[in-house]
Every structure is written in structure tokens, then in C-alpha cells.
């Protein structure tokens, strides 16, 4: 978790972005907030925006903002069965991940505001979608532009005649009826429901 702060106030009086990154999938969420939000309000936002989609995390890594160490934050996550895992120099695999996302987000919002005008909050959903659906530099590190384009195009589905499943034609009469072919019974089963019994038949056209 990290924050982008010091942004111009929007019409909804927001001046910061709460950046939340999933450590496993690297999926990011950008939530507009105000710098003076209490931990209680941030906790409610977290439950509404993150827990609603992904459930309660097993651990949380805080790259910055020591105010998150407050007794309420600890008590809340202790009640939810989660633990706080503070990023330190002894955990280089976690340190700096949020900062990298913050830098990317700042560049994206700056570009949107300069090119399209308007409030940064309007472009936040677009920035989140673009980030979560793009290749990151760490993935394509050392890869040339041509190789990157090749990875992008080859990652997409390409049609192939062998993928087409042949469908048997059925001759339909003018009255929209058709001749039924005999079916060989392969297996039978009886499904007992609450108030009725259903006969299940597995068959194959001969």
C-alpha cells in the first residue's frame, strides 16, 4: 500500500490516491481519497473496495505511512484474522513495489491531464484499467520492441480451421419437424430430489 498525495483538489474534495497492489498477481487498485481521512474511514473504504472483490488478505505490506501502525488498524486486522508485515530492508522482495506503481500512476495521470484536460479523478478508472491490462517493464526487461510486439501478438488467439468443430446436418421438413435417429442407452440413473424423482438417461445416437 502507498499514497499519491499533494494532488489538486477535485470536485469531490479528493487530493490523494490510495494505491493498493496485490503482491501475488501485481493487480493494482487506485482509490481517490483525502489526505485527512481517518484510519476508520480508510478501513471502511478498504472493505468496500478491496475486500468486496478479493476477500480479506492474509497479510498486508505497508511501504510507507507509519500512521497505519495505530491501535485501531492493528485491532481491526487482528479481528479479521490478518497480520501486518512491514516492509524493511530485510525484505527486499516486498520493498519498493508500491513506489514503482505510484511512479507509473503519476506519469499516467500527468499525461491524461495534460493531453485531455480535466480532473485527475476522472481518469483514475481508466488508469487502473490500463495498468492492469498492460505488460510491465519488469516483465519485458531486456526485450526489444520487435520482441515485445511479437509477444503481444502471439499472446492473442489466432483462428485455425482445425479448431472448428463439425456439426452434423439435420434435414428439416417444411413443417419444421425432423426424423429422430435411434439412440442407444449407455447408462441410467435416478436422481432423488426433495419432492420428486428424476430419471437420468445417458445415450448416444447410433
PDB file of C-alpha atoms in Angstrom:
ATOM      1  CA  UNK A   1       0.000   0.000   0.000  1.00  0.00           C
ATOM      2  CA  UNK A   2       1.090   3.564  -0.658  1.00  0.00           C
ATOM      3  CA  UNK A   3      -0.317   7.016  -1.364  1.00  0.00           C
ATOM      4  CA  UNK A   4      -0.002   9.603  -4.113  1.00  0.00           C
ATOM      5  CA  UNK A   5      -0.560  12.864  -2.243  1.00  0.00           C
ATOM      6  CA  UNK A   6      -0.387  16.579  -2.960  1.00  0.00           C
ATOM      7  CA  UNK A   7      -2.720  16.424  -5.961  1.00  0.00           C
ATOM      8  CA  UNK A   8      -5.079  19.308  -6.834  1.00  0.00           C
ATOM      9  CA  UNK A   9      -8.478  19.127  -5.139  1.00  0.00           C
ATOM     10  CA  UNK A  10     -11.218  17.604  -7.281  1.00  0.00           C
ATOM     11  CA  UNK A  11     -14.912  18.499  -7.301  1.00  0.00           C
ATOM     12  CA  UNK A  12     -15.452  15.759  -4.710  1.00  0.00           C
ATOM     13  CA  UNK A  13     -12.718  17.282  -2.497  1.00  0.00           C
ATOM     14  CA  UNK A  14     -10.189  14.469  -3.063  1.00  0.00           C
ATOM     15  CA  UNK A  15      -6.475  15.295  -3.097  1.00  0.00           C
ATOM     16  CA  UNK A  16      -4.768  11.883  -2.909  1.00  0.00           C
ATOM     17  CA  UNK A  17      -4.816   8.387  -4.406  1.00  0.00           C
ATOM     18  CA  UNK A  18      -4.616   5.272  -2.258  1.00  0.00           C
ATOM     19  CA  UNK A  19      -2.553   2.723  -4.210  1.00  0.00           C
ATOM     20  CA  UNK A  20      -3.160  -0.912  -3.251  1.00  0.00           C
ATOM     21  CA  UNK A  21      -1.173  -3.635  -5.046  1.00  0.00           C
ATOM     22  CA  UNK A  22      -1.723  -7.380  -4.773  1.00  0.00           C
ATOM     23  CA  UNK A  23       1.717  -8.880  -4.054  1.00  0.00           C
ATOM     24  CA  UNK A  24       0.980 -12.112  -5.951  1.00  0.00           C
ATOM     25  CA  UNK A  25      -0.865 -11.024  -9.106  1.00  0.00           C
ATOM     26  CA  UNK A  26       0.546  -7.443  -9.157  1.00  0.00           C
ATOM     27  CA  UNK A  27      -3.012  -6.193  -9.748  1.00  0.00           C
ATOM     28  CA  UNK A  28      -3.377  -2.583  -8.604  1.00  0.00           C
ATOM     29  CA  UNK A  29      -6.329  -0.565  -7.353  1.00  0.00           C
ATOM     30  CA  UNK A  30      -6.376   3.236  -7.319  1.00  0.00           C
ATOM     31  CA  UNK A  31      -8.830   4.731  -4.813  1.00  0.00           C
ATOM     32  CA  UNK A  32      -9.360   8.524  -4.619  1.00  0.00           C
ATOM     33  CA  UNK A  33      -9.123   9.734  -1.012  1.00  0.00           C
ATOM     34  CA  UNK A  34      -8.361  12.832   1.019  1.00  0.00           C
ATOM     35  CA  UNK A  35      -5.143  13.226   2.960  1.00  0.00           C
ATOM     36  CA  UNK A  36      -7.048  13.890   6.190  1.00  0.00           C
ATOM     37  CA  UNK A  37      -9.134  10.693   6.062  1.00  0.00           C
ATOM     38  CA  UNK A  38      -9.128   8.864   9.379  1.00  0.00           C
ATOM     39  CA  UNK A  39      -7.937   5.267   9.640  1.00  0.00           C
ATOM     40  CA  UNK A  40     -11.509   4.265  10.368  1.00  0.00           C
ATOM     41  CA  UNK A  41     -12.662   5.748   7.050  1.00  0.00           C
ATOM     42  CA  UNK A  42      -9.746   4.174   5.184  1.00  0.00           C
ATOM     43  CA  UNK A  43     -10.611   0.831   6.750  1.00  0.00           C
ATOM     44  CA  UNK A  44     -14.228   1.146   5.582  1.00  0.00           C
ATOM     45  CA  UNK A  45     -13.015   2.059   2.092  1.00  0.00           C
ATOM     46  CA  UNK A  46     -10.674  -0.924   2.083  1.00  0.00           C
ATOM     47  CA  UNK A  47     -13.508  -3.286   2.978  1.00  0.00           C
ATOM     48  CA  UNK A  48     -15.827  -1.707   0.380  1.00  0.00           C
ATOM     49  CA  UNK A  49     -13.328  -1.575  -2.498  1.00  0.00           C
ATOM     50  CA  UNK A  50     -10.860  -4.417  -1.862  1.00  0.00           C
ATOM     51  CA  UNK A  51     -12.376  -6.996   0.480  1.00  0.00           C
ATOM     52  CA  UNK A  52     -15.574  -6.842  -1.602  1.00  0.00           C
ATOM     53  CA  UNK A  53     -13.639  -8.007  -4.677  1.00  0.00           C
ATOM     54  CA  UNK A  54     -10.792 -10.118  -3.309  1.00  0.00           C
ATOM     55  CA  UNK A  55     -11.684 -11.095   0.231  1.00  0.00           C
ATOM     56  CA  UNK A  56      -9.605 -10.496   3.341  1.00  0.00           C
ATOM     57  CA  UNK A  57      -5.823 -10.674   2.726  1.00  0.00           C
ATOM     58  CA  UNK A  58      -3.585 -12.988   4.721  1.00  0.00           C
ATOM     59  CA  UNK A  59      -1.012 -10.228   5.211  1.00  0.00           C
ATOM     60  CA  UNK A  60      -0.549  -6.561   4.393  1.00  0.00           C
ATOM     61  CA  UNK A  61       2.700  -4.849   3.402  1.00  0.00           C
ATOM     62  CA  UNK A  62       2.952  -1.146   4.189  1.00  0.00           C
ATOM     63  CA  UNK A  63       5.745   0.555   2.259  1.00  0.00           C
ATOM     64  CA  UNK A  64       5.123   3.922   3.895  1.00  0.00           C
ATOM     65  CA  UNK A  65       2.849   5.852   6.244  1.00  0.00           C
ATOM     66  CA  UNK A  66       3.687   4.777   9.823  1.00  0.00           C
ATOM     67  CA  UNK A  67       0.310   6.094  11.000  1.00  0.00           C
ATOM     68  CA  UNK A  68      -1.065   2.743   9.834  1.00  0.00           C
ATOM     69  CA  UNK A  69       0.513   1.290  12.960  1.00  0.00           C
ATOM     70  CA  UNK A  70      -2.215   2.781  15.118  1.00  0.00           C
ATOM     71  CA  UNK A  71      -4.018   0.614  17.616  1.00  0.00           C
ATOM     72  CA  UNK A  72      -7.239   0.744  15.588  1.00  0.00           C
ATOM     73  CA  UNK A  73      -5.572  -0.586  12.434  1.00  0.00           C
ATOM     74  CA  UNK A  74      -3.940  -3.425  14.340  1.00  0.00           C
ATOM     75  CA  UNK A  75      -7.135  -4.222  16.220  1.00  0.00           C
ATOM     76  CA  UNK A  76      -9.169  -4.220  13.006  1.00  0.00           C
ATOM     77  CA  UNK A  77      -6.908  -6.627  11.167  1.00  0.00           C
ATOM     78  CA  UNK A  78      -6.406  -8.776  14.220  1.00  0.00           C
ATOM     79  CA  UNK A  79     -10.183  -9.146  14.365  1.00  0.00           C
ATOM     80  CA  UNK A  80     -10.218 -10.031  10.652  1.00  0.00           C
ATOM     81  CA  UNK A  81      -7.511 -12.644  11.160  1.00  0.00           C
ATOM     82  CA  UNK A  82      -4.813 -10.821   9.177  1.00  0.00           C
ATOM     83  CA  UNK A  83      -1.337  -9.702  10.142  1.00  0.00           C
ATOM     84  CA  UNK A  84       0.724  -6.624   9.351  1.00  0.00           C
ATOM     85  CA  UNK A  85       4.003  -7.242   7.531  1.00  0.00           C
ATOM     86  CA  UNK A  86       6.066  -4.055   7.475  1.00  0.00           C
ATOM     87  CA  UNK A  87       8.389  -3.614   4.525  1.00  0.00           C
ATOM     88  CA  UNK A  88      12.016  -3.250   5.658  1.00  0.00           C
ATOM     89  CA  UNK A  89      15.491  -3.584   4.197  1.00  0.00           C
ATOM     90  CA  UNK A  90      15.439  -7.183   5.358  1.00  0.00           C
ATOM     91  CA  UNK A  91      12.581  -7.892   2.939  1.00  0.00           C
ATOM     92  CA  UNK A  92      13.823  -6.546  -0.424  1.00  0.00           C
ATOM     93  CA  UNK A  93      11.269  -8.642  -2.305  1.00  0.00           C
ATOM     94  CA  UNK A  94       8.463  -6.511  -0.880  1.00  0.00           C
ATOM     95  CA  UNK A  95      10.213  -3.175  -0.540  1.00  0.00           C
ATOM     96  CA  UNK A  96       9.525  -0.606  -3.247  1.00  0.00           C
ATOM     97  CA  UNK A  97       6.777  -2.433  -5.118  1.00  0.00           C
ATOM     98  CA  UNK A  98       4.144   0.170  -4.282  1.00  0.00           C
ATOM     99  CA  UNK A  99       6.561   3.010  -5.037  1.00  0.00           C
ATOM    100  CA  UNK A 100       7.052   1.673  -8.564  1.00  0.00           C
ATOM    101  CA  UNK A 101       3.300   1.579  -9.114  1.00  0.00           C
ATOM    102  CA  UNK A 102       2.991   5.087  -7.673  1.00  0.00           C
ATOM    103  CA  UNK A 103       5.565   6.386 -10.175  1.00  0.00           C
ATOM    104  CA  UNK A 104       3.708   4.757 -13.080  1.00  0.00           C
ATOM    105  CA  UNK A 105       0.378   6.156 -11.864  1.00  0.00           C
ATOM    106  CA  UNK A 106       1.800   9.669 -11.526  1.00  0.00           C
ATOM    107  CA  UNK A 107       3.097   9.539 -15.103  1.00  0.00           C
ATOM    108  CA  UNK A 108      -0.226   8.217 -16.415  1.00  0.00           C
ATOM    109  CA  UNK A 109      -2.316  10.847 -14.636  1.00  0.00           C
ATOM    110  CA  UNK A 110       0.061  13.623 -15.689  1.00  0.00           C
ATOM    111  CA  UNK A 111      -0.208  12.534 -19.317  1.00  0.00           C
ATOM    112  CA  UNK A 112      -4.011  12.301 -19.180  1.00  0.00           C
ATOM    113  CA  UNK A 113      -4.441  15.723 -17.581  1.00  0.00           C
ATOM    114  CA  UNK A 114      -2.007  17.411 -19.978  1.00  0.00           C
ATOM    115  CA  UNK A 115      -3.418  15.795 -23.119  1.00  0.00           C
ATOM    116  CA  UNK A 116      -7.135  15.612 -22.349  1.00  0.00           C
ATOM    117  CA  UNK A 117      -7.576  18.271 -19.639  1.00  0.00           C
ATOM    118  CA  UNK A 118      -9.966  17.800 -16.766  1.00  0.00           C
ATOM    119  CA  UNK A 119      -9.656  16.419 -13.245  1.00  0.00           C
ATOM    120  CA  UNK A 120      -7.231  13.601 -12.418  1.00  0.00           C
ATOM    121  CA  UNK A 121     -10.053  11.771 -10.609  1.00  0.00           C
ATOM    122  CA  UNK A 122     -11.931  11.362 -13.904  1.00  0.00           C
ATOM    123  CA  UNK A 123      -9.014   9.427 -15.394  1.00  0.00           C
ATOM    124  CA  UNK A 124      -8.379   7.203 -12.355  1.00  0.00           C
ATOM    125  CA  UNK A 125     -10.603   4.271 -13.501  1.00  0.00           C
ATOM    126  CA  UNK A 126      -9.012   4.440 -16.971  1.00  0.00           C
ATOM    127  CA  UNK A 127      -5.525   4.469 -15.445  1.00  0.00           C
ATOM    128  CA  UNK A 128      -6.353   1.452 -13.268  1.00  0.00           C
ATOM    129  CA  UNK A 129      -7.697  -0.460 -16.283  1.00  0.00           C
ATOM    130  CA  UNK A 130      -4.693   0.459 -18.434  1.00  0.00           C
ATOM    131  CA  UNK A 131      -2.195  -0.544 -15.743  1.00  0.00           C
ATOM    132  CA  UNK A 132      -3.837  -3.891 -15.005  1.00  0.00           C
ATOM    133  CA  UNK A 133      -4.092  -4.778 -18.704  1.00  0.00           C
ATOM    134  CA  UNK A 134      -0.592  -3.845 -19.876  1.00  0.00           C
ATOM    135  CA  UNK A 135       2.804  -5.533 -19.849  1.00  0.00           C
ATOM    136  CA  UNK A 136       5.062  -4.071 -17.172  1.00  0.00           C
ATOM    137  CA  UNK A 137       8.696  -3.131 -17.754  1.00  0.00           C
ATOM    138  CA  UNK A 138       9.885  -5.803 -15.318  1.00  0.00           C
ATOM    139  CA  UNK A 139       8.185  -8.472 -17.414  1.00  0.00           C
ATOM    140  CA  UNK A 140       9.760  -7.320 -20.684  1.00  0.00           C
ATOM    141  CA  UNK A 141      13.137  -6.285 -19.243  1.00  0.00           C
ATOM    142  CA  UNK A 142      15.844  -6.809 -21.873  1.00  0.00           C
ATOM    143  CA  UNK A 143      13.279  -7.456 -24.598  1.00  0.00           C
ATOM    144  CA  UNK A 144      13.463  -5.401 -27.804  1.00  0.00           C
ATOM    145  CA  UNK A 145      10.477  -3.536 -29.222  1.00  0.00           C
ATOM    146  CA  UNK A 146      10.116  -6.120 -32.001  1.00  0.00           C
ATOM    147  CA  UNK A 147      10.196  -8.981 -29.497  1.00  0.00           C
ATOM    148  CA  UNK A 148       7.686  -7.183 -27.314  1.00  0.00           C
ATOM    149  CA  UNK A 149       5.289  -6.775 -30.234  1.00  0.00           C
ATOM    150  CA  UNK A 150       5.775 -10.453 -31.079  1.00  0.00           C
ATOM    151  CA  UNK A 151       4.921 -11.468 -27.508  1.00  0.00           C
ATOM    152  CA  UNK A 152       1.847  -9.243 -27.587  1.00  0.00           C
ATOM    153  CA  UNK A 153       0.533 -10.567 -30.909  1.00  0.00           C
ATOM    154  CA  UNK A 154       1.367 -14.210 -30.262  1.00  0.00           C
ATOM    155  CA  UNK A 155      -0.332 -13.984 -26.895  1.00  0.00           C
ATOM    156  CA  UNK A 156      -3.632 -13.431 -28.665  1.00  0.00           C
ATOM    157  CA  UNK A 157      -5.799 -16.208 -30.064  1.00  0.00           C
ATOM    158  CA  UNK A 158      -5.349 -16.991 -33.740  1.00  0.00           C
ATOM    159  CA  UNK A 159      -8.075 -18.749 -35.656  1.00  0.00           C
ATOM    160  CA  UNK A 160      -7.315 -22.182 -37.069  1.00  0.00           C
ATOM    161  CA  UNK A 161      -9.577 -24.390 -39.247  1.00  0.00           C
ATOM    162  CA  UNK A 162      -8.714 -27.364 -37.044  1.00  0.00           C
ATOM    163  CA  UNK A 163     -10.410 -25.615 -34.125  1.00  0.00           C
ATOM    164  CA  UNK A 164     -13.781 -25.659 -35.883  1.00  0.00           C
ATOM    165  CA  UNK A 165     -15.998 -28.467 -34.609  1.00  0.00           C
ATOM    166  CA  UNK A 166     -18.022 -30.085 -37.412  1.00  0.00           C
ATOM    167  CA  UNK A 167     -21.777 -30.050 -36.890  1.00  0.00           C
ATOM    168  CA  UNK A 168     -23.930 -32.838 -38.289  1.00  0.00           C
ATOM    169  CA  UNK A 169     -26.625 -31.548 -40.601  1.00  0.00           C
ATOM    170  CA  UNK A 170     -30.243 -32.256 -39.762  1.00  0.00           C
ATOM    171  CA  UNK A 171     -32.778 -32.398 -42.575  1.00  0.00           C
ATOM    172  CA  UNK A 172     -35.766 -30.312 -41.515  1.00  0.00           C
ATOM    173  CA  UNK A 173     -39.158 -30.811 -43.170  1.00  0.00           C
ATOM    174  CA  UNK A 174     -41.357 -27.891 -44.315  1.00  0.00           C
ATOM    175  CA  UNK A 175     -43.376 -28.206 -41.097  1.00  0.00           C
ATOM    176  CA  UNK A 176     -40.094 -27.785 -39.148  1.00  0.00           C
ATOM    177  CA  UNK A 177     -40.132 -31.397 -37.935  1.00  0.00           C
ATOM    178  CA  UNK A 178     -37.235 -33.797 -38.404  1.00  0.00           C
ATOM    179  CA  UNK A 179     -36.633 -37.517 -38.291  1.00  0.00           C
ATOM    180  CA  UNK A 180     -35.265 -38.649 -34.971  1.00  0.00           C
ATOM    181  CA  UNK A 181     -32.401 -41.113 -35.069  1.00  0.00           C
ATOM    182  CA  UNK A 182     -32.431 -44.102 -32.735  1.00  0.00           C
ATOM    183  CA  UNK A 183     -30.393 -43.610 -29.580  1.00  0.00           C
ATOM    184  CA  UNK A 184     -28.517 -46.317 -27.731  1.00  0.00           C
ATOM    185  CA  UNK A 185     -28.898 -46.146 -23.968  1.00  0.00           C
ATOM    186  CA  UNK A 186     -25.479 -46.203 -22.313  1.00  0.00           C
ATOM    187  CA  UNK A 187     -26.409 -45.612 -18.695  1.00  0.00           C
ATOM    188  CA  UNK A 188     -29.372 -44.851 -16.452  1.00  0.00           C
ATOM    189  CA  UNK A 189     -29.582 -43.167 -13.094  1.00  0.00           C
ATOM    190  CA  UNK A 190     -32.250 -41.912 -10.741  1.00  0.00           C
ATOM    191  CA  UNK A 191     -31.881 -38.526  -9.058  1.00  0.00           C
ATOM    192  CA  UNK A 192     -33.927 -38.157  -5.890  1.00  0.00           C
ATOM    193  CA  UNK A 193     -34.914 -34.561  -5.181  1.00  0.00           C
ATOM    194  CA  UNK A 194     -36.906 -33.190  -2.266  1.00  0.00           C
ATOM    195  CA  UNK A 195     -40.366 -33.803  -3.679  1.00  0.00           C
ATOM    196  CA  UNK A 196     -39.810 -35.829  -6.844  1.00  0.00           C
ATOM    197  CA  UNK A 197     -37.619 -38.370  -8.578  1.00  0.00           C
ATOM    198  CA  UNK A 198     -35.922 -37.621 -11.916  1.00  0.00           C
ATOM    199  CA  UNK A 199     -34.769 -40.319 -14.348  1.00  0.00           C
ATOM    200  CA  UNK A 200     -31.401 -39.526 -15.954  1.00  0.00           C
ATOM    201  CA  UNK A 201     -30.510 -41.282 -19.201  1.00  0.00           C
ATOM    202  CA  UNK A 202     -27.109 -41.180 -20.943  1.00  0.00           C
ATOM    203  CA  UNK A 203     -27.361 -42.096 -24.615  1.00  0.00           C
ATOM    204  CA  UNK A 204     -25.571 -41.931 -27.960  1.00  0.00           C
ATOM    205  CA  UNK A 205     -27.002 -41.657 -31.463  1.00  0.00           C
ATOM    206  CA  UNK A 206     -26.429 -44.830 -33.430  1.00  0.00           C
TER     207      UNK A 206
END
